[in-house]
């Protein structure tokens, strides 16, 4: 119920890579912008190319919101309820422990979720969850199924693909949902015919 500016955006980063600190963070600070980083808690301070908890704490104290990308980045949908809860609650508590701030949002690993994941996410105390569906977020959208428009740096022409996704988000979002639905119902061959930039 808070008024938004005419063209609001939310900048998000998944996984907690070190380049979020070395490249993105200085630019965000320079322009006094906020962003969100969804952390894979078990990777922090353990693996090369991932953030340290000290970097996480510093950014958290300077306008960067830290969310959860679970404890270990396991896709949630195939997990048992017990293992799912460990991933959801463990990731949340780790972020809170290291930032001294509430962790209220999650980005589902691989963007995968189902009814059980949504239910357990709510029980774990999250206020919302982010998918990898290509679309805008609109008033009235389910806060546990928030869409995003991704930039994937490992593909050819990443900025052109992002521009197409951005400009055609309503159409691309529907195509992506149809493709995901076909894959979920084991219609892999049909899904291959659905173009997504």
Tab-separated table of C-alpha atoms in Angstrom:
chain	number	residue	atom	x	y	z
A	1	UNK	CA	0.000	0.000	0.000
A	2	UNK	CA	2.965	2.321	-0.494
A	3	UNK	CA	2.875	4.628	-3.547
A	4	UNK	CA	5.478	3.725	-6.177
A	5	UNK	CA	7.346	5.977	-8.605
A	6	UNK	CA	6.142	5.997	-12.247
A	7	UNK	CA	8.604	3.322	-13.450
A	8	UNK	CA	9.841	1.393	-10.418
A	9	UNK	CA	12.486	-1.288	-10.827
A	10	UNK	CA	14.074	-3.783	-8.479
A	11	UNK	CA	17.620	-4.938	-9.199
A	12	UNK	CA	18.331	-8.490	-8.052
A	13	UNK	CA	21.336	-10.795	-8.174
A	14	UNK	CA	21.211	-14.532	-7.536
A	15	UNK	CA	23.758	-16.793	-5.814
A	16	UNK	CA	26.049	-14.268	-4.113
A	17	UNK	CA	28.963	-14.126	-6.514
A	18	UNK	CA	32.035	-12.085	-5.553
A	19	UNK	CA	31.610	-9.863	-8.620
A	20	UNK	CA	28.470	-8.464	-6.972
A	21	UNK	CA	30.856	-6.846	-4.485
A	22	UNK	CA	33.729	-5.946	-6.797
A	23	UNK	CA	31.714	-4.598	-9.766
A	24	UNK	CA	28.043	-3.996	-8.974
A	25	UNK	CA	28.324	-2.661	-5.430
A	26	UNK	CA	30.603	0.324	-6.256
A	27	UNK	CA	28.289	1.370	-9.113
A	28	UNK	CA	25.184	1.031	-6.931
A	29	UNK	CA	26.874	3.147	-4.236
A	30	UNK	CA	27.963	5.771	-6.771
A	31	UNK	CA	24.364	6.255	-7.933
A	32	UNK	CA	22.858	5.800	-4.452
A	33	UNK	CA	20.829	2.807	-5.660
A	34	UNK	CA	19.559	-0.159	-3.719
A	35	UNK	CA	19.568	-3.788	-4.827
A	36	UNK	CA	18.911	-7.295	-3.565
A	37	UNK	CA	21.313	-10.223	-3.505
A	38	UNK	CA	19.896	-13.702	-2.941
A	39	UNK	CA	22.582	-15.719	-1.169
A	40	UNK	CA	23.341	-19.431	-1.260
A	41	UNK	CA	24.360	-19.437	2.402
A	42	UNK	CA	26.571	-22.534	2.343
A	43	UNK	CA	28.701	-21.021	-0.440
A	44	UNK	CA	29.646	-17.817	1.406
A	45	UNK	CA	33.209	-17.855	2.766
A	46	UNK	CA	33.701	-21.385	1.383
A	47	UNK	CA	34.140	-21.282	-2.383
A	48	UNK	CA	36.155	-19.125	-4.764
A	49	UNK	CA	34.176	-16.517	-6.685
A	50	UNK	CA	31.549	-16.239	-3.928
A	51	UNK	CA	31.114	-13.476	-1.378
A	52	UNK	CA	32.541	-13.578	2.105
A	53	UNK	CA	30.263	-12.961	5.060
A	54	UNK	CA	32.250	-9.790	5.783
A	55	UNK	CA	31.399	-8.468	2.299
A	56	UNK	CA	27.777	-9.488	2.817
A	57	UNK	CA	27.664	-7.624	6.132
A	58	UNK	CA	29.239	-4.484	4.630
A	59	UNK	CA	26.800	-4.387	1.718
A	60	UNK	CA	23.852	-5.161	3.982
A	61	UNK	CA	24.735	-2.111	6.072
A	62	UNK	CA	24.780	0.020	2.879
A	63	UNK	CA	21.438	-0.316	1.075
A	64	UNK	CA	21.883	-3.850	-0.281
A	65	UNK	CA	19.143	-6.191	0.895
A	66	UNK	CA	20.212	-9.787	1.450
A	67	UNK	CA	17.664	-12.455	0.637
A	68	UNK	CA	17.888	-16.224	0.624
A	69	UNK	CA	18.619	-18.505	-2.312
A	70	UNK	CA	18.413	-21.414	0.167
A	71	UNK	CA	21.151	-23.084	2.146
A	72	UNK	CA	22.739	-25.165	-0.640
A	73	UNK	CA	20.968	-24.236	-3.911
A	74	UNK	CA	19.120	-27.537	-4.177
A	75	UNK	CA	16.106	-27.394	-6.443
A	76	UNK	CA	13.241	-27.494	-3.942
A	77	UNK	CA	10.497	-29.312	-5.840
A	78	UNK	CA	11.949	-32.863	-5.652
A	79	UNK	CA	12.926	-32.598	-1.958
A	80	UNK	CA	11.101	-34.184	0.961
A	81	UNK	CA	9.269	-31.757	3.236
A	82	UNK	CA	11.976	-32.162	5.873
A	83	UNK	CA	14.843	-31.441	3.447
A	84	UNK	CA	12.899	-28.552	1.930
A	85	UNK	CA	12.436	-27.015	5.374
A	86	UNK	CA	16.158	-27.370	6.105
A	87	UNK	CA	16.960	-25.474	2.898
A	88	UNK	CA	14.319	-22.772	3.449
A	89	UNK	CA	14.787	-22.170	7.173
A	90	UNK	CA	18.553	-22.745	7.168
A	91	UNK	CA	19.146	-20.256	4.363
A	92	UNK	CA	16.953	-17.659	6.054
A	93	UNK	CA	18.592	-18.037	9.477
A	94	UNK	CA	22.128	-17.909	8.036
A	95	UNK	CA	21.422	-14.591	6.300
A	96	UNK	CA	19.821	-13.166	9.442
A	97	UNK	CA	22.674	-14.357	11.649
A	98	UNK	CA	25.347	-12.733	9.475
A	99	UNK	CA	23.543	-9.462	8.644
A	100	UNK	CA	21.557	-8.863	11.852
A	101	UNK	CA	18.569	-8.071	9.616
A	102	UNK	CA	15.399	-9.972	8.805
A	103	UNK	CA	15.498	-12.096	5.661
A	104	UNK	CA	11.967	-12.028	4.287
A	105	UNK	CA	12.352	-12.899	0.600
A	106	UNK	CA	13.680	-15.869	-1.325
A	107	UNK	CA	14.633	-16.561	-4.920
A	108	UNK	CA	13.747	-20.186	-5.648
A	109	UNK	CA	16.764	-22.140	-6.955
A	110	UNK	CA	16.335	-22.690	-10.713
A	111	UNK	CA	13.096	-20.720	-10.318
A	112	UNK	CA	11.354	-24.010	-9.516
A	113	UNK	CA	8.379	-24.142	-7.203
A	114	UNK	CA	5.121	-26.009	-6.732
A	115	UNK	CA	2.236	-25.900	-4.247
A	116	UNK	CA	4.304	-27.651	-1.565
A	117	UNK	CA	7.237	-25.245	-1.993
A	118	UNK	CA	4.918	-22.241	-1.711
A	119	UNK	CA	3.301	-23.655	1.424
A	120	UNK	CA	6.630	-24.411	3.134
A	121	UNK	CA	8.043	-21.016	2.103
A	122	UNK	CA	5.165	-19.280	3.895
A	123	UNK	CA	5.594	-21.515	6.956
A	124	UNK	CA	9.318	-20.664	7.064
A	125	UNK	CA	8.401	-16.997	7.535
A	126	UNK	CA	9.136	-15.533	4.114
A	127	UNK	CA	6.911	-12.702	2.857
A	128	UNK	CA	7.530	-13.442	-0.817
A	129	UNK	CA	9.428	-15.424	-3.413
A	130	UNK	CA	10.988	-14.727	-6.797
A	131	UNK	CA	10.793	-16.970	-9.846
A	132	UNK	CA	12.658	-16.801	-13.134
A	133	UNK	CA	9.496	-16.183	-15.167
A	134	UNK	CA	10.124	-13.383	-17.662
A	135	UNK	CA	7.522	-10.750	-16.876
A	136	UNK	CA	6.703	-7.545	-15.040
A	137	UNK	CA	5.318	-7.584	-11.514
A	138	UNK	CA	1.876	-6.018	-11.293
A	139	UNK	CA	-0.373	-4.966	-8.435
A	140	UNK	CA	-2.277	-8.008	-7.252
A	141	UNK	CA	0.370	-10.557	-8.278
A	142	UNK	CA	0.973	-13.382	-5.822
A	143	UNK	CA	3.927	-12.204	-3.675
A	144	UNK	CA	5.238	-15.802	-3.605
A	145	UNK	CA	5.412	-16.001	-7.430
A	146	UNK	CA	7.118	-12.754	-8.390
A	147	UNK	CA	8.447	-12.579	-11.936
A	148	UNK	CA	11.775	-11.111	-13.027
A	149	UNK	CA	13.366	-10.194	-16.342
A	150	UNK	CA	16.805	-11.825	-16.314
A	151	UNK	CA	20.105	-10.947	-17.925
A	152	UNK	CA	22.193	-14.068	-18.541
A	153	UNK	CA	25.797	-13.149	-19.281
A	154	UNK	CA	26.714	-16.613	-20.552
A	155	UNK	CA	24.479	-16.409	-23.652
A	156	UNK	CA	25.235	-14.808	-27.016
A	157	UNK	CA	24.126	-11.163	-27.253
A	158	UNK	CA	23.022	-10.883	-23.606
A	159	UNK	CA	22.016	-7.203	-23.738
A	160	UNK	CA	19.983	-7.631	-26.937
A	161	UNK	CA	18.166	-10.619	-25.422
A	162	UNK	CA	17.530	-8.630	-22.236
A	163	UNK	CA	16.167	-5.694	-24.253
A	164	UNK	CA	13.757	-8.032	-26.084
A	165	UNK	CA	12.637	-9.603	-22.786
A	166	UNK	CA	12.171	-6.158	-21.269
A	167	UNK	CA	10.163	-4.670	-24.139
A	168	UNK	CA	8.080	-7.779	-24.790
A	169	UNK	CA	7.767	-8.957	-21.176
A	170	UNK	CA	3.993	-9.641	-21.201
A	171	UNK	CA	4.281	-11.854	-24.298
A	172	UNK	CA	7.605	-13.430	-23.354
A	173	UNK	CA	6.296	-14.078	-19.834
A	174	UNK	CA	3.291	-15.981	-21.138
A	175	UNK	CA	5.456	-17.989	-23.536
A	176	UNK	CA	7.859	-18.845	-20.698
A	177	UNK	CA	4.981	-19.969	-18.461
A	178	UNK	CA	3.561	-22.111	-21.265
A	179	UNK	CA	6.992	-23.634	-21.867
A	180	UNK	CA	7.440	-24.357	-18.134
A	181	UNK	CA	3.976	-25.909	-17.971
A	182	UNK	CA	4.741	-28.176	-20.934
A	183	UNK	CA	8.039	-29.251	-19.382
A	184	UNK	CA	6.352	-29.933	-16.035
A	185	UNK	CA	3.766	-32.149	-17.727
A	186	UNK	CA	6.516	-34.074	-19.602
A	187	UNK	CA	5.794	-32.563	-23.008
A	188	UNK	CA	9.451	-31.785	-23.650
A	189	UNK	CA	9.213	-31.964	-27.448
A	190	UNK	CA	6.341	-29.458	-27.570
A	191	UNK	CA	8.205	-27.176	-25.152
A	192	UNK	CA	11.135	-27.003	-27.575
A	193	UNK	CA	8.869	-25.227	-30.079
A	194	UNK	CA	8.134	-22.367	-27.683
A	195	UNK	CA	10.614	-19.562	-28.466
A	196	UNK	CA	12.086	-17.607	-25.574
A	197	UNK	CA	14.805	-15.013	-26.090
